[in-house]
Amino acid sequence: MEAHVDPERIARARSGDASAFEALVEARVGPMTCMAMAILGREDEARDAVQDTLLTAWRELAALRDPVAFDAWLTRILVNRCRRGLRGIGLRRVREVPVDTVIASDEPTVADHADGVGERQALERAFERLSVDERTLLVLHHLDRRPVASIADI
């Protein structure tokens, strides 16, 4: 999600310029939605989380101390909103990953390719078992391709 941060645009948005704020977040909405979807697992909840995040960011923009940290600040707001969303809708389901879905052989077989859907479902079930913080770390690092130092800032 790390797009170029324009301190001038942030200053204008802080002073109430809605078009400056819109320009700030326009390139970030897609990646934010992907991140929220990965954490929450439901598109409707992800879109709601992004909308709430943008509303909160607009209202709290004056509290942003360092304009260069805009992306980390915005991501923190989104992650916190996703946490509340998971608690509110009870999406964190704990499911066991059946042992028989794990293949012991290192050699791929025709059955391995046919079982790709089953493996994906097993991976999704395992992902659902993770806490919000664990999901967030995986999403930031592997989906959003952020370096560890950026994740630490968030």
mmCIF file of N, CA, C and O in Angstrom, residues 60-150:
data_model
loop_
_atom_site.group_PDB
_atom_site.id
_atom_site.type_symbol
_atom_site.label_atom_id
_atom_site.label_comp_id
_atom_site.label_asym_id
_atom_site.label_seq_id
_atom_site.Cartn_x
_atom_site.Cartn_y
_atom_site.Cartn_z
ATOM 1 N N GLU A 60 -9.537 12.158 11.908
ATOM 2 C CA GLU A 60 -8.376 12.185 12.809
ATOM 3 C C GLU A 60 -7.089 12.654 12.134
ATOM 4 O O GLU A 60 -6.018 12.547 12.732
ATOM 5 N N LEU A 61 -7.165 13.142 10.925
ATOM 6 C CA LEU A 61 -5.959 13.528 10.181
ATOM 7 C C LEU A 61 -5.105 14.540 10.940
ATOM 8 O O LEU A 61 -3.881 14.498 10.865
ATOM 9 N N ALA A 62 -5.737 15.400 11.699
ATOM 10 C CA ALA A 62 -4.979 16.391 12.474
ATOM 11 C C ALA A 62 -4.098 15.723 13.529
ATOM 12 O O ALA A 62 -3.078 16.284 13.939
ATOM 13 N N ALA A 63 -4.438 14.488 13.927
ATOM 14 C CA ALA A 63 -3.657 13.774 14.946
ATOM 15 C C ALA A 63 -2.404 13.128 14.364
ATOM 16 O O ALA A 63 -1.534 12.679 15.120
ATOM 17 N N LEU A 64 -2.281 13.083 13.050
ATOM 18 C CA LEU A 64 -1.104 12.503 12.410
ATOM 19 C C LEU A 64 0.096 13.407 12.660
ATOM 20 O O LEU A 64 0.136 14.540 12.205
ATOM 21 N N ARG A 65 1.058 12.888 13.430
ATOM 22 C CA ARG A 65 2.218 13.703 13.800
ATOM 23 C C ARG A 65 3.233 13.834 12.676
ATOM 24 O O ARG A 65 3.796 14.897 12.462
ATOM 25 N N ASP A 66 3.484 12.740 11.956
ATOM 26 C CA ASP A 66 4.513 12.735 10.920
ATOM 27 C C ASP A 66 3.873 12.399 9.571
ATOM 28 O O ASP A 66 3.506 11.247 9.342
ATOM 29 N N PRO A 67 3.741 13.366 8.685
ATOM 30 C CA PRO A 67 3.113 13.100 7.384
ATOM 31 C C PRO A 67 3.781 11.969 6.597
ATOM 32 O O PRO A 67 3.117 11.270 5.845
ATOM 33 N N VAL A 68 5.067 11.759 6.780
ATOM 34 C CA VAL A 68 5.770 10.689 6.080
ATOM 35 C C VAL A 68 5.260 9.319 6.537
ATOM 36 O O VAL A 68 5.311 8.343 5.803
ATOM 37 N N ALA A 69 4.719 9.254 7.745
ATOM 38 C CA ALA A 69 4.201 7.993 8.299
ATOM 39 C C ALA A 69 2.729 7.774 7.956
ATOM 40 O O ALA A 69 2.074 6.939 8.564
ATOM 41 N N PHE A 70 2.220 8.498 6.967
ATOM 42 C CA PHE A 70 0.798 8.403 6.617
ATOM 43 C C PHE A 70 0.356 6.971 6.334
ATOM 44 O O PHE A 70 -0.672 6.525 6.826
ATOM 45 N N ASP A 71 1.131 6.234 5.526
ATOM 46 C CA ASP A 71 0.734 4.870 5.176
ATOM 47 C C ASP A 71 0.691 3.954 6.391
ATOM 48 O O ASP A 71 -0.249 3.172 6.545
ATOM 49 N N ALA A 72 1.689 4.040 7.242
ATOM 50 C CA ALA A 72 1.707 3.213 8.452
ATOM 51 C C ALA A 72 0.527 3.574 9.353
ATOM 52 O O ALA A 72 -0.132 2.694 9.912
ATOM 53 N N TRP A 73 0.247 4.854 9.476
ATOM 54 C CA TRP A 73 -0.871 5.341 10.296
ATOM 55 C C TRP A 73 -2.202 4.833 9.744
ATOM 56 O O TRP A 73 -3.035 4.303 10.476
ATOM 57 N N LEU A 74 -2.379 4.954 8.438
ATOM 58 C CA LEU A 74 -3.607 4.505 7.797
ATOM 59 C C LEU A 74 -3.773 2.991 7.935
ATOM 60 O O LEU A 74 -4.874 2.497 8.203
ATOM 61 N N THR A 75 -2.679 2.257 7.798
ATOM 62 C CA THR A 75 -2.729 0.794 7.936
ATOM 63 C C THR A 75 -3.078 0.402 9.365
ATOM 64 O O THR A 75 -3.856 -0.536 9.572
ATOM 65 N N ARG A 76 -2.538 1.111 10.350
ATOM 66 C CA ARG A 76 -2.890 0.822 11.750
ATOM 67 C C ARG A 76 -4.384 1.011 11.993
ATOM 68 O O ARG A 76 -5.030 0.212 12.665
ATOM 69 N N ILE A 77 -4.938 2.068 11.427
ATOM 70 C CA ILE A 77 -6.376 2.315 11.571
ATOM 71 C C ILE A 77 -7.154 1.157 10.948
ATOM 72 O O ILE A 77 -8.102 0.636 11.545
ATOM 73 N N LEU A 78 -6.746 0.726 9.765
ATOM 74 C CA LEU A 78 -7.423 -0.373 9.078
ATOM 75 C C LEU A 78 -7.324 -1.675 9.874
ATOM 76 O O LEU A 78 -8.326 -2.380 10.050
ATOM 77 N N VAL A 79 -6.146 -1.996 10.367
ATOM 78 C CA VAL A 79 -5.959 -3.235 11.130
ATOM 79 C C VAL A 79 -6.806 -3.206 12.400
ATOM 80 O O VAL A 79 -7.456 -4.201 12.747
ATOM 81 N N ASN A 80 -6.828 -2.081 13.083
ATOM 82 C CA ASN A 80 -7.659 -1.971 14.289
ATOM 83 C C ASN A 80 -9.140 -2.127 13.948
ATOM 84 O O ASN A 80 -9.889 -2.766 14.689
ATOM 85 N N ARG A 81 -9.562 -1.575 12.825
ATOM 86 C CA ARG A 81 -10.957 -1.729 12.399
ATOM 87 C C ARG A 81 -11.257 -3.194 12.076
ATOM 88 O O ARG A 81 -12.317 -3.712 12.409
ATOM 89 N N CYS A 82 -10.317 -3.871 11.453
ATOM 90 C CA CYS A 82 -10.504 -5.297 11.137
ATOM 91 C C CYS A 82 -10.593 -6.117 12.424
ATOM 92 O O CYS A 82 -11.405 -7.046 12.513
ATOM 93 N N ARG A 83 -9.790 -5.771 13.415
ATOM 94 C CA ARG A 83 -9.882 -6.459 14.714
ATOM 95 C C ARG A 83 -11.284 -6.333 15.295
ATOM 96 O O ARG A 83 -11.874 -7.315 15.732
ATOM 97 N N ARG A 84 -11.785 -5.113 15.306
ATOM 98 C CA ARG A 84 -13.139 -4.900 15.834
ATOM 99 C C ARG A 84 -14.170 -5.658 14.997
ATOM 100 O O ARG A 84 -15.123 -6.225 15.528
ATOM 101 N N GLY A 85 -13.955 -5.688 13.700
ATOM 102 C CA GLY A 85 -14.866 -6.398 12.821
ATOM 103 C C GLY A 85 -14.889 -7.887 13.092
ATOM 104 O O GLY A 85 -15.952 -8.505 13.115
ATOM 105 N N LEU A 86 -13.731 -8.452 13.336
ATOM 106 C CA LEU A 86 -13.682 -9.885 13.643
ATOM 107 C C LEU A 86 -14.385 -10.197 14.950
ATOM 108 O O LEU A 86 -15.098 -11.187 15.061
ATOM 109 N N ARG A 87 -14.188 -9.338 15.929
ATOM 110 C CA ARG A 87 -14.884 -9.554 17.206
ATOM 111 C C ARG A 87 -16.386 -9.411 17.033
ATOM 112 O O ARG A 87 -17.164 -10.180 17.571
ATOM 113 N N GLY A 88 -16.774 -8.414 16.244
ATOM 114 C CA GLY A 88 -18.195 -8.125 16.088
ATOM 115 C C GLY A 88 -18.955 -9.163 15.288
ATOM 116 O O GLY A 88 -20.095 -9.475 15.586
ATOM 117 N N ILE A 89 -18.341 -9.710 14.255
ATOM 118 C CA ILE A 89 -19.069 -10.663 13.417
ATOM 119 C C ILE A 89 -18.688 -12.106 13.708
ATOM 120 O O ILE A 89 -19.251 -13.013 13.113
ATOM 121 N N GLY A 90 -17.734 -12.300 14.583
ATOM 122 C CA GLY A 90 -17.372 -13.658 14.965
ATOM 123 C C GLY A 90 -16.790 -14.464 13.826
ATOM 124 O O GLY A 90 -17.049 -15.650 13.703
ATOM 125 N N LEU A 91 -15.985 -13.833 12.977
ATOM 126 C CA LEU A 91 -15.412 -14.546 11.846
ATOM 127 C C LEU A 91 -14.283 -15.494 12.234
ATOM 128 O O LEU A 91 -13.932 -16.363 11.473
ATOM 129 N N ARG A 92 -13.721 -15.304 13.366
ATOM 130 C CA ARG A 92 -12.586 -16.147 13.737
ATOM 131 C C ARG A 92 -13.101 -17.517 14.151
ATOM 132 O O ARG A 92 -13.429 -17.767 15.289
ATOM 133 N N ARG A 93 -13.172 -18.396 13.184
ATOM 134 C CA ARG A 93 -13.641 -19.747 13.416
ATOM 135 C C ARG A 93 -12.430 -20.647 13.563
ATOM 136 O O ARG A 93 -11.488 -20.561 12.789
ATOM 137 N N VAL A 94 -12.469 -21.522 14.524
ATOM 138 C CA VAL A 94 -11.380 -22.469 14.705
ATOM 139 C C VAL A 94 -11.811 -23.779 14.083
ATOM 140 O O VAL A 94 -12.840 -24.342 14.442
ATOM 141 N N ARG A 95 -11.033 -24.224 13.124
ATOM 142 C CA ARG A 95 -11.305 -25.495 12.471
ATOM 143 C C ARG A 95 -10.028 -26.315 12.471
ATOM 144 O O ARG A 95 -8.944 -25.789 12.327
ATOM 145 N N GLU A 96 -10.186 -27.593 12.579
ATOM 146 C CA GLU A 96 -9.047 -28.498 12.515
ATOM 147 C C GLU A 96 -8.695 -28.719 11.054
ATOM 148 O O GLU A 96 -9.560 -28.837 10.206
ATOM 149 N N VAL A 97 -7.401 -28.801 10.767
ATOM 150 C CA VAL A 97 -6.947 -29.171 9.438
ATOM 151 C C VAL A 97 -6.721 -30.669 9.461
ATOM 152 O O VAL A 97 -5.862 -31.155 10.199
ATOM 153 N N PRO A 98 -7.511 -31.445 8.708
ATOM 154 C CA PRO A 98 -7.368 -32.894 8.746
ATOM 155 C C PRO A 98 -5.979 -33.343 8.324
ATOM 156 O O PRO A 98 -5.401 -32.816 7.372
ATOM 157 N N VAL A 99 -5.447 -34.311 9.037
ATOM 158 C CA VAL A 99 -4.108 -34.824 8.767
ATOM 159 C C VAL A 99 -4.033 -35.439 7.384
ATOM 160 O O VAL A 99 -3.017 -35.326 6.702
ATOM 161 N N ASP A 100 -5.115 -36.038 6.905
ATOM 162 C CA ASP A 100 -5.078 -36.698 5.608
ATOM 163 C C ASP A 100 -4.966 -35.723 4.433
ATOM 164 O O ASP A 100 -4.733 -36.135 3.310
ATOM 165 N N THR A 101 -5.086 -34.397 4.694
ATOM 166 C CA THR A 101 -4.887 -33.434 3.611
ATOM 167 C C THR A 101 -3.413 -33.120 3.406
ATOM 168 O O THR A 101 -3.044 -32.514 2.422
ATOM 169 N N VAL A 102 -2.587 -33.533 4.336
ATOM 170 C CA VAL A 102 -1.149 -33.315 4.225
ATOM 171 C C VAL A 102 -0.549 -34.529 3.538
ATOM 172 O O VAL A 102 -0.703 -35.656 3.997
ATOM 173 N N ILE A 103 0.127 -34.330 2.443
ATOM 174 C CA ILE A 103 0.692 -35.428 1.677
ATOM 175 C C ILE A 103 2.130 -35.660 2.122
ATOM 176 O O ILE A 103 2.940 -34.731 2.153
ATOM 177 N N ALA A 104 2.462 -36.901 2.452
ATOM 178 C CA ALA A 104 3.768 -37.233 2.993
ATOM 179 C C ALA A 104 4.838 -37.306 1.913
ATOM 180 O O ALA A 104 5.997 -37.071 2.176
ATOM 181 N N SER A 105 4.487 -37.632 0.696
ATOM 182 C CA SER A 105 5.454 -37.821 -0.371
ATOM 183 C C SER A 105 5.935 -36.480 -0.917
ATOM 184 O O SER A 105 5.186 -35.527 -1.020
ATOM 185 N N ASP A 106 7.211 -36.459 -1.310
ATOM 186 C CA ASP A 106 7.764 -35.261 -1.935
ATOM 187 C C ASP A 106 7.499 -35.242 -3.436
ATOM 188 O O ASP A 106 7.651 -34.220 -4.079
ATOM 189 N N GLU A 107 7.124 -36.373 -4.005
ATOM 190 C CA GLU A 107 6.882 -36.489 -5.435
ATOM 191 C C GLU A 107 5.461 -36.055 -5.772
ATOM 192 O O GLU A 107 4.505 -36.618 -5.250
ATOM 193 N N PRO A 108 5.270 -35.064 -6.652
ATOM 194 C CA PRO A 108 3.914 -34.689 -7.045
ATOM 195 C C PRO A 108 3.276 -35.786 -7.882
ATOM 196 O O PRO A 108 3.932 -36.428 -8.686
ATOM 197 N N THR A 109 1.992 -35.989 -7.689
ATOM 198 C CA THR A 109 1.247 -36.992 -8.435
ATOM 199 C C THR A 109 0.064 -36.331 -9.108
ATOM 200 O O THR A 109 -0.236 -35.159 -8.862
ATOM 201 N N VAL A 110 -0.633 -37.090 -9.952
ATOM 202 C CA VAL A 110 -1.838 -36.585 -10.592
ATOM 203 C C VAL A 110 -2.867 -36.220 -9.523
ATOM 204 O O VAL A 110 -3.562 -35.210 -9.624
ATOM 205 N N ALA A 111 -2.924 -37.037 -8.473
ATOM 206 C CA ALA A 111 -3.861 -36.762 -7.379
ATOM 207 C C ALA A 111 -3.537 -35.441 -6.702
ATOM 208 O O ALA A 111 -4.428 -34.740 -6.222
ATOM 209 N N ASP A 112 -2.240 -35.094 -6.643
ATOM 210 C CA ASP A 112 -1.854 -33.810 -6.039
ATOM 211 C C ASP A 112 -2.480 -32.648 -6.796
ATOM 212 O O ASP A 112 -2.968 -31.696 -6.192
ATOM 213 N N HIS A 113 -2.433 -32.711 -8.111
ATOM 214 C CA HIS A 113 -3.000 -31.624 -8.914
ATOM 215 C C HIS A 113 -4.517 -31.582 -8.780
ATOM 216 O O HIS A 113 -5.117 -30.522 -8.698
ATOM 217 N N ALA A 114 -5.135 -32.738 -8.771
ATOM 218 C CA ALA A 114 -6.588 -32.804 -8.623
ATOM 219 C C ALA A 114 -7.021 -32.349 -7.234
ATOM 220 O O ALA A 114 -8.124 -31.841 -7.043
ATOM 221 N N ASP A 115 -6.127 -32.525 -6.266
ATOM 222 C CA ASP A 115 -6.454 -32.166 -4.887
ATOM 223 C C ASP A 115 -6.098 -30.713 -4.572
ATOM 224 O O ASP A 115 -6.197 -30.285 -3.437
ATOM 225 N N GLY A 116 -5.702 -29.943 -5.593
ATOM 226 C CA GLY A 116 -5.324 -28.552 -5.374
ATOM 227 C C GLY A 116 -6.399 -27.741 -4.691
ATOM 228 O O GLY A 116 -6.125 -26.911 -3.833
ATOM 229 N N VAL A 117 -7.637 -27.994 -5.052
ATOM 230 C CA VAL A 117 -8.756 -27.281 -4.434
ATOM 231 C C VAL A 117 -8.851 -27.642 -2.961
ATOM 232 O O VAL A 117 -9.038 -26.770 -2.105
ATOM 233 N N GLY A 118 -8.691 -28.923 -2.651
ATOM 234 C CA GLY A 118 -8.739 -29.360 -1.256
ATOM 235 C C GLY A 118 -7.622 -28.755 -0.437
ATOM 236 O O GLY A 118 -7.827 -28.368 0.717
ATOM 237 N N GLU A 119 -6.440 -28.653 -1.037
ATOM 238 C CA GLU A 119 -5.310 -28.052 -0.330
ATOM 239 C C GLU A 119 -5.558 -26.575 -0.072
ATOM 240 O O GLU A 119 -5.237 -26.059 0.994
ATOM 241 N N ARG A 120 -6.130 -25.904 -1.049
ATOM 242 C CA ARG A 120 -6.440 -24.474 -0.860
ATOM 243 C C ARG A 120 -7.441 -24.298 0.278
ATOM 244 O O ARG A 120 -7.305 -23.401 1.099
ATOM 245 N N GLN A 121 -8.451 -25.164 0.314
ATOM 246 C CA GLN A 121 -9.435 -25.083 1.388
ATOM 247 C C GLN A 121 -8.784 -25.362 2.741
ATOM 248 O O GLN A 121 -9.110 -24.701 3.731
ATOM 249 N N ALA A 122 -7.867 -26.316 2.779
ATOM 250 C CA ALA A 122 -7.163 -26.608 4.027
ATOM 251 C C ALA A 122 -6.323 -25.409 4.455
ATOM 252 O O ALA A 122 -6.276 -25.063 5.644
ATOM 253 N N LEU A 123 -5.683 -24.746 3.493
ATOM 254 C CA LEU A 123 -4.893 -23.557 3.801
ATOM 255 C C LEU A 123 -5.791 -22.437 4.314
ATOM 256 O O LEU A 123 -5.459 -21.755 5.287
ATOM 257 N N GLU A 124 -6.940 -22.256 3.692
ATOM 258 C CA GLU A 124 -7.874 -21.226 4.150
ATOM 259 C C GLU A 124 -8.358 -21.513 5.566
ATOM 260 O O GLU A 124 -8.476 -20.603 6.388
ATOM 261 N N ARG A 125 -8.637 -22.780 5.850
ATOM 262 C CA ARG A 125 -9.069 -23.137 7.202
ATOM 263 C C ARG A 125 -7.953 -22.870 8.210
ATOM 264 O O ARG A 125 -8.203 -22.381 9.313
ATOM 265 N N ALA A 126 -6.729 -23.177 7.832
ATOM 266 C CA ALA A 126 -5.596 -22.913 8.728
ATOM 267 C C ALA A 126 -5.432 -21.410 8.945
ATOM 268 O O ALA A 126 -5.170 -20.960 10.059
ATOM 269 N N PHE A 127 -5.610 -20.615 7.888
ATOM 270 C CA PHE A 127 -5.497 -19.161 7.994
ATOM 271 C C PHE A 127 -6.553 -18.606 8.944
ATOM 272 O O PHE A 127 -6.289 -17.696 9.719
ATOM 273 N N GLU A 128 -7.745 -19.192 8.907
ATOM 274 C CA GLU A 128 -8.826 -18.740 9.790
ATOM 275 C C GLU A 128 -8.499 -18.978 11.258
ATOM 276 O O GLU A 128 -9.039 -18.297 12.124
ATOM 277 N N ARG A 129 -7.616 -19.917 11.525
ATOM 278 C CA ARG A 129 -7.250 -20.218 12.908
ATOM 279 C C ARG A 129 -6.291 -19.186 13.486
ATOM 280 O O ARG A 129 -6.099 -19.116 14.697
ATOM 281 N N LEU A 130 -5.690 -18.380 12.633
ATOM 282 C CA LEU A 130 -4.726 -17.385 13.099
ATOM 283 C C LEU A 130 -5.432 -16.224 13.780
ATOM 284 O O LEU A 130 -6.560 -15.869 13.448
ATOM 285 N N SER A 131 -4.721 -15.598 14.701
ATOM 286 C CA SER A 131 -5.244 -14.388 15.327
ATOM 287 C C SER A 131 -5.195 -13.240 14.315
ATOM 288 O O SER A 131 -4.537 -13.336 13.273
ATOM 289 N N VAL A 132 -5.843 -12.154 14.638
ATOM 290 C CA VAL A 132 -5.825 -10.982 13.759
ATOM 291 C C VAL A 132 -4.396 -10.492 13.561
ATOM 292 O O VAL A 132 -3.998 -10.154 12.448
ATOM 293 N N ASP A 133 -3.617 -10.465 14.626
ATOM 294 C CA ASP A 133 -2.235 -10.002 14.509
ATOM 295 C C ASP A 133 -1.417 -10.912 13.596
ATOM 296 O O ASP A 133 -0.644 -10.434 12.760
ATOM 297 N N GLU A 134 -1.607 -12.214 13.731
ATOM 298 C CA GLU A 134 -0.872 -13.157 12.877
ATOM 299 C C GLU A 134 -1.297 -13.015 11.417
ATOM 300 O O GLU A 134 -0.455 -12.997 10.512
ATOM 301 N N ARG A 135 -2.590 -12.866 11.181
ATOM 302 C CA ARG A 135 -3.084 -12.658 9.822
ATOM 303 C C ARG A 135 -2.496 -11.381 9.243
ATOM 304 O O ARG A 135 -2.071 -11.342 8.095
ATOM 305 N N THR A 136 -2.520 -10.340 10.051
ATOM 306 C CA THR A 136 -2.042 -9.039 9.597
ATOM 307 C C THR A 136 -0.574 -9.105 9.199
ATOM 308 O O THR A 136 -0.188 -8.577 8.152
ATOM 309 N N LEU A 137 0.243 -9.750 10.002
ATOM 310 C CA LEU A 137 1.665 -9.886 9.670
ATOM 311 C C LEU A 137 1.859 -10.605 8.340
ATOM 312 O O LEU A 137 2.645 -10.172 7.498
ATOM 313 N N LEU A 138 1.145 -11.696 8.148
ATOM 314 C CA LEU A 138 1.257 -12.438 6.886
ATOM 315 C C LEU A 138 0.791 -11.597 5.703
ATOM 316 O O LEU A 138 1.438 -11.575 4.651
ATOM 317 N N VAL A 139 -0.308 -10.907 5.872
ATOM 318 C CA VAL A 139 -0.841 -10.087 4.787
ATOM 319 C C VAL A 139 0.121 -8.958 4.447
ATOM 320 O O VAL A 139 0.422 -8.716 3.276
ATOM 321 N N LEU A 140 0.614 -8.260 5.457
ATOM 322 C CA LEU A 140 1.530 -7.141 5.202
ATOM 323 C C LEU A 140 2.813 -7.609 4.515
ATOM 324 O O LEU A 140 3.318 -6.951 3.610
ATOM 325 N N HIS A 141 3.329 -8.747 4.946
ATOM 326 C CA HIS A 141 4.606 -9.202 4.398
ATOM 327 C C HIS A 141 4.447 -9.899 3.043
ATOM 328 O O HIS A 141 5.173 -9.599 2.099
ATOM 329 N N HIS A 142 3.491 -10.818 2.929
ATOM 330 C CA HIS A 142 3.403 -11.624 1.719
ATOM 331 C C HIS A 142 2.465 -11.047 0.655
ATOM 332 O O HIS A 142 2.743 -11.164 -0.524
ATOM 333 N N LEU A 143 1.374 -10.441 1.057
ATOM 334 C CA LEU A 143 0.444 -9.883 0.082
ATOM 335 C C LEU A 143 0.825 -8.458 -0.294
ATOM 336 O O LEU A 143 0.880 -8.102 -1.459
ATOM 337 N N ASP A 144 1.114 -7.654 0.711
ATOM 338 C CA ASP A 144 1.446 -6.243 0.480
ATOM 339 C C ASP A 144 2.934 -6.043 0.207
ATOM 340 O O ASP A 144 3.364 -4.952 -0.131
ATOM 341 N N ARG A 145 3.736 -7.091 0.407
ATOM 342 C CA ARG A 145 5.189 -7.091 0.145
ATOM 343 C C ARG A 145 5.932 -5.978 0.897
ATOM 344 O O ARG A 145 6.837 -5.354 0.362
ATOM 345 N N ARG A 146 5.537 -5.742 2.131
ATOM 346 C CA ARG A 146 6.211 -4.717 2.929
ATOM 347 C C ARG A 146 7.439 -5.297 3.593
ATOM 348 O O ARG A 146 7.427 -6.435 4.041
ATOM 349 N N PRO A 147 8.484 -4.498 3.724
ATOM 350 C CA PRO A 147 9.670 -4.961 4.457
ATOM 351 C C PRO A 147 9.378 -5.013 5.957
ATOM 352 O O PRO A 147 8.441 -4.357 6.457
ATOM 353 N N VAL A 148 10.176 -5.764 6.677
ATOM 354 C CA VAL A 148 9.967 -5.959 8.104
ATOM 355 C C VAL A 148 9.980 -4.625 8.849
ATOM 356 O O VAL A 148 9.174 -4.409 9.750
ATOM 357 N N ALA A 149 10.852 -3.710 8.475
ATOM 358 C CA ALA A 149 10.927 -2.417 9.167
ATOM 359 C C ALA A 149 9.609 -1.635 9.012
ATOM 360 O O ALA A 149 9.148 -1.002 9.970
ATOM 361 N N SER A 150 9.003 -1.714 7.845
ATOM 362 C CA SER A 150 7.721 -1.038 7.632
ATOM 363 C C SER A 150 6.619 -1.680 8.466
ATOM 364 O O SER A 150 5.787 -0.995 9.039
#
